Amino acid sequence: MALKKFKPTTPARRQMSVSSFDEVTRTKPEKSLTKIAKKITGRNNSGRITVRHRGGGNKRLYRIIDFKRFDKKNIEGKVFSVEYDPNRTAYIMLVVYKDGEKRYHLAPEGVKVGESIMTAEKAKIKVGNRMKIVNIPVGYEIYNVEMKKEKGGQLGRSAGSSLKLVSLEGAHAQVQ
């Protein structure tokens, strides 16, 4: 994720930086994987404003992200595109599976369009693959970690965050 820095023309611009969006390969989202995110602009059930100073802003389509992936075990998928999601800090990737189904996943840093990814009990150790934490070597950086079996990823989901697998002791694992 490259950053674009500005010339220090004013005190505010001196510290300013924004994402360069170099990794983004597609601007329009997949229509079948989006839904309208209704805004709650401070109104109650009868439509009256009960909280002031809320409202406005851009319209956002909510992209439906698959945090679980457990029903697509041992099916290879190809990264079709890397996209910007206005609802989260991390980029997302559109994955097309061999059976033709499309899904959004969180895009790890360094994933490229055209790469193949897989969810399995024991898969090849590479960026984008998902497997049980028992089969991951100690010291490896991981993201989108489940706390309970088949609940979906809960830890390490924001942009730039990663967890390090410190140790495996029986049925428990320590992540940092």
Protein backbone atom coordinates (compact mmCIF):
# COMPACT_ATOMS: atom_id res chain seq x y z
CA MET A 1 0.00 0.00 0.00
CA ALA A 2 1.95 2.98 -1.29
CA LEU A 3 1.43 6.44 0.15
CA LYS A 4 1.30 9.72 -1.72
CA LYS A 5 2.92 12.57 0.21
CA PHE A 6 2.24 16.23 -0.45
CA LYS A 7 4.59 19.19 -0.74
CA PRO A 8 4.73 21.20 2.49
CA THR A 9 2.96 24.30 1.14
CA THR A 10 1.02 24.83 4.41
CA PRO A 11 1.42 23.48 7.96
CA ALA A 12 -1.46 21.03 7.41
CA ARG A 13 -0.06 19.74 4.10
CA ARG A 14 3.35 19.15 5.70
CA GLN A 15 2.12 16.00 7.49
CA MET A 16 -0.54 14.95 4.96
CA SER A 17 -0.45 11.67 3.09
CA VAL A 18 -3.08 9.60 1.25
CA SER A 19 -3.19 6.20 -0.37
CA SER A 20 -1.98 6.13 -3.98
CA PHE A 21 -4.45 3.39 -5.03
CA ASP A 22 -1.78 1.68 -7.19
CA GLU A 23 -2.97 -1.79 -6.16
CA VAL A 24 -6.61 -1.12 -7.12
CA THR A 25 -7.46 -2.77 -10.45
CA ARG A 26 -11.22 -2.18 -10.69
CA THR A 27 -13.42 0.77 -9.72
CA LYS A 28 -16.98 -0.60 -9.95
CA PRO A 29 -18.02 -3.32 -7.47
CA GLU A 30 -19.54 -6.68 -8.42
CA LYS A 31 -23.29 -5.97 -8.41
CA SER A 32 -24.33 -9.41 -7.12
CA LEU A 33 -22.09 -9.00 -4.04
CA THR A 34 -23.36 -5.60 -2.93
CA LYS A 35 -26.35 -4.31 -1.03
CA ILE A 36 -27.54 -0.83 -0.08
CA ALA A 37 -26.32 0.31 3.32
CA LYS A 38 -29.19 2.37 4.70
CA LYS A 39 -28.00 5.37 6.66
CA ILE A 40 -29.32 6.07 10.11
CA THR A 41 -29.24 9.85 10.19
CA GLY A 42 -30.21 10.35 13.82
CA ARG A 43 -33.88 9.46 13.34
CA ASN A 44 -36.02 7.19 15.52
CA ASN A 45 -38.78 4.72 14.56
CA SER A 46 -41.27 7.49 13.77
CA GLY A 47 -38.82 9.34 11.52
CA ARG A 48 -38.14 12.26 13.86
CA ILE A 49 -34.62 13.56 14.35
CA THR A 50 -33.58 12.57 17.86
CA VAL A 51 -29.81 13.00 17.48
CA ARG A 52 -28.70 16.23 15.86
CA HIS A 53 -25.83 16.91 13.46
CA ARG A 54 -25.94 13.57 11.67
CA GLY A 55 -26.46 13.04 7.98
CA GLY A 56 -25.01 13.89 4.61
CA GLY A 57 -21.94 12.14 3.31
CA ASN A 58 -21.49 9.97 0.25
CA LYS A 59 -23.72 7.06 -0.68
CA ARG A 60 -21.99 3.76 -0.01
CA LEU A 61 -22.72 0.32 -1.36
CA TYR A 62 -21.93 -2.37 1.20
CA ARG A 63 -19.74 -5.13 -0.23
CA ILE A 64 -20.59 -8.56 1.19
CA ILE A 65 -17.29 -10.03 2.43
CA ASP A 66 -16.82 -13.74 3.06
CA PHE A 67 -14.94 -13.93 6.37
CA LYS A 68 -15.64 -17.65 6.84
CA ARG A 69 -14.61 -19.46 3.61
CA PHE A 70 -15.18 -22.87 5.25
CA ASP A 71 -17.80 -23.98 2.70
CA LYS A 72 -15.26 -23.57 -0.14
CA LYS A 73 -12.67 -26.05 1.15
CA ASN A 74 -10.31 -27.60 -1.41
CA ILE A 75 -11.77 -25.50 -4.26
CA GLU A 76 -9.18 -23.34 -5.99
CA GLY A 77 -10.02 -19.72 -6.73
CA LYS A 78 -8.33 -17.04 -8.82
CA VAL A 79 -7.97 -13.41 -7.78
CA PHE A 80 -9.98 -11.54 -10.41
CA SER A 81 -9.48 -7.99 -9.11
CA VAL A 82 -8.34 -5.90 -6.14
CA GLU A 83 -10.84 -3.20 -5.18
CA TYR A 84 -11.26 -0.28 -2.82
CA ASP A 85 -13.97 -0.64 -0.18
CA PRO A 86 -15.29 2.60 1.37
CA ASN A 87 -16.61 0.69 4.39
CA ARG A 88 -13.22 -0.57 5.64
CA THR A 89 -9.55 0.41 5.65
CA ALA A 90 -8.27 -2.72 3.90
CA TYR A 91 -8.59 -3.43 0.19
CA ILE A 92 -10.76 -6.33 -0.89
CA MET A 93 -10.23 -8.88 -3.64
CA LEU A 94 -12.80 -10.48 -5.91
CA VAL A 95 -12.16 -14.22 -6.11
CA VAL A 96 -13.70 -16.41 -8.82
CA TYR A 97 -13.78 -20.10 -7.87
CA LYS A 98 -13.52 -23.06 -10.25
CA ASP A 99 -17.25 -23.74 -9.85
CA GLY A 100 -18.00 -20.20 -11.13
CA GLU A 101 -18.99 -18.57 -7.83
CA LYS A 102 -17.65 -15.10 -7.02
CA ARG A 103 -16.84 -13.86 -3.53
CA TYR A 104 -15.14 -10.91 -1.88
CA HIS A 105 -12.29 -11.55 0.57
CA LEU A 106 -9.95 -9.23 2.45
CA ALA A 107 -6.90 -8.65 0.29
CA PRO A 108 -3.57 -9.36 1.99
CA GLU A 109 -0.64 -7.13 1.20
CA GLY A 110 1.24 -8.36 -1.85
CA VAL A 111 -1.58 -10.30 -3.53
CA LYS A 112 -1.68 -9.93 -7.31
CA VAL A 113 -4.44 -10.36 -9.89
CA GLY A 114 -4.37 -13.83 -11.42
CA GLU A 115 -2.91 -15.60 -8.38
CA SER A 116 -4.66 -18.73 -7.17
CA ILE A 117 -5.77 -19.08 -3.55
CA MET A 118 -7.22 -22.00 -1.64
CA THR A 119 -8.85 -22.84 1.68
CA ALA A 120 -7.91 -26.30 2.96
CA GLU A 121 -6.95 -28.23 6.10
CA LYS A 122 -3.35 -28.09 4.94
CA ALA A 123 -2.58 -25.86 1.96
CA LYS A 124 0.63 -24.48 0.48
CA ILE A 125 2.07 -21.73 2.68
CA LYS A 126 1.62 -18.58 0.61
CA VAL A 127 -0.10 -15.20 0.82
CA GLY A 128 -3.86 -15.49 0.47
CA ASN A 129 -4.23 -19.18 1.34
CA ARG A 130 -6.29 -20.10 4.38
CA MET A 131 -5.80 -23.13 6.63
CA LYS A 132 -5.96 -24.34 10.21
CA ILE A 133 -3.58 -22.56 12.55
CA VAL A 134 -2.06 -25.93 13.57
CA ASN A 135 -0.60 -26.30 10.07
CA ILE A 136 1.00 -22.83 9.96
CA PRO A 137 4.70 -22.63 10.96
CA VAL A 138 5.57 -20.69 14.12
CA GLY A 139 6.80 -17.15 13.41
CA TYR A 140 4.68 -16.73 10.27
CA GLU A 141 2.57 -13.55 9.89
CA ILE A 142 -1.17 -14.20 9.55
CA TYR A 143 -4.35 -12.15 9.18
CA ASN A 144 -8.15 -12.57 9.48
CA VAL A 145 -7.94 -15.11 12.32
CA GLU A 146 -10.96 -16.96 13.72
CA MET A 147 -11.43 -17.09 17.50
CA LYS A 148 -13.93 -19.97 17.39
CA LYS A 149 -14.29 -22.70 14.80
CA GLU A 150 -16.37 -21.66 11.73
CA LYS A 151 -17.30 -18.27 13.22
CA GLY A 152 -15.33 -16.26 10.68
CA GLY A 153 -12.27 -14.05 10.91
CA GLN A 154 -12.22 -11.55 13.77
CA LEU A 155 -8.58 -10.61 14.42
CA GLY A 156 -6.21 -8.78 12.10
CA ARG A 157 -8.77 -7.48 9.62
CA SER A 158 -7.79 -3.82 9.19
CA ALA A 159 -5.31 -2.46 6.68
CA GLY A 160 -1.67 -2.97 7.57
CA SER A 161 -2.41 -5.18 10.57
CA SER A 162 -1.03 -8.66 10.93
CA LEU A 163 -0.63 -11.19 13.70
CA LYS A 164 2.42 -13.29 14.37
CA LEU A 165 2.05 -16.91 15.39
CA VAL A 166 4.23 -17.15 18.49
CA SER A 167 3.65 -20.71 19.71
CA LEU A 168 1.49 -23.80 19.38
CA GLU A 169 0.81 -25.70 22.61
CA GLY A 170 -1.62 -28.60 22.28
CA ALA A 171 -5.06 -27.25 21.36
CA HIS A 172 -4.06 -23.63 21.95
CA ALA A 173 -2.06 -21.15 19.91
CA GLN A 174 -0.51 -17.86 20.94
CA VAL A 175 -0.64 -14.95 18.52
CA GLN A 176 0.97 -11.57 18.99
